[in-house]
Amino acid sequence: MSAGVIGLADDGTINLPHRSASELLGVNLQNLIGQPLAAISPEMGEIMEKARSRNSGTADGQILFSH
């Protein structure tokens, strides 16, 4: 399994997309810089919001993407 990393700003917007994440998602993340993570997937946004609401700042989940 390859890792797909997406850098986020404090407000949850995409600011540092990596090519491997674009390839895994089948989306050009460079075109989504400044957009909320939920622009890729509402499920990803939900997990991020869950993490932001916790004192630990962490959350986990699983999302299945198919092309």
Coordinates of C-alpha atoms in Angstrom, one line a residue:
M1 CA 0.0 0.0 0.0
S2 CA 1.3 3.5 -0.9
A3 CA 0.9 6.4 1.4
G4 CA -1.0 9.4 0.2
V5 CA -0.2 12.5 2.2
I6 CA -2.2 15.7 2.0
G7 CA -0.9 18.7 4.0
L8 CA -3.6 20.8 5.6
A9 CA -3.7 24.4 7.0
D10 CA -5.1 25.0 10.5
D11 CA -8.5 25.6 9.0
G12 CA -8.6 22.3 7.2
T13 CA -7.9 23.5 3.7
I14 CA -5.5 21.8 1.4
N15 CA -2.1 23.5 1.3
L16 CA 0.5 20.8 0.5
P17 CA -0.8 18.0 -1.7
H18 CA 1.6 15.3 -2.6
R19 CA 1.6 13.6 -6.0
S20 CA 1.1 10.1 -4.5
A21 CA -2.2 11.3 -2.9
S22 CA -3.4 12.7 -6.2
E23 CA -2.6 9.4 -7.9
L24 CA -4.3 7.3 -5.2
L25 CA -7.4 9.5 -5.3
G26 CA -7.5 10.0 -9.0
V27 CA -7.8 13.8 -8.5
N28 CA -5.3 16.6 -9.2
L29 CA -5.0 18.0 -5.7
Q30 CA -2.9 20.9 -7.0
N31 CA -6.2 22.3 -8.4
L32 CA -7.8 22.0 -4.9
I33 CA -5.2 24.0 -2.9
G34 CA -7.1 26.4 -0.6
Q35 CA -10.2 24.2 -0.7
P36 CA -11.5 22.3 2.3
L37 CA -10.6 18.6 2.7
A38 CA -14.2 17.7 2.3
A39 CA -13.9 18.9 -1.3
I40 CA -12.3 15.6 -2.0
S41 CA -14.5 13.5 0.2
P42 CA -17.1 14.5 2.8
E43 CA -16.0 11.4 4.8
M44 CA -12.4 12.7 5.0
G45 CA -13.8 16.1 6.2
E46 CA -15.8 14.3 8.9
I47 CA -12.8 12.4 10.2
M48 CA -10.8 15.6 10.3
E49 CA -13.5 17.5 12.2
K50 CA -13.7 14.6 14.6
A51 CA -9.9 14.9 15.3
R52 CA -10.2 18.7 15.7
S53 CA -12.9 18.3 18.3
R54 CA -10.9 15.9 20.5
N55 CA -8.3 17.0 23.0
S56 CA -5.9 14.4 21.6
G57 CA -6.3 15.9 18.1
T58 CA -6.5 12.5 16.6
A59 CA -9.2 10.4 15.0
D60 CA -9.1 7.3 12.8
G61 CA -11.4 5.9 10.1
Q62 CA -11.4 4.0 6.9
I63 CA -12.6 5.3 3.6
L64 CA -12.8 3.2 0.5
F65 CA -12.2 4.9 -2.8
S66 CA -12.9 3.2 -6.1
H67 CA -12.1 4.5 -9.6

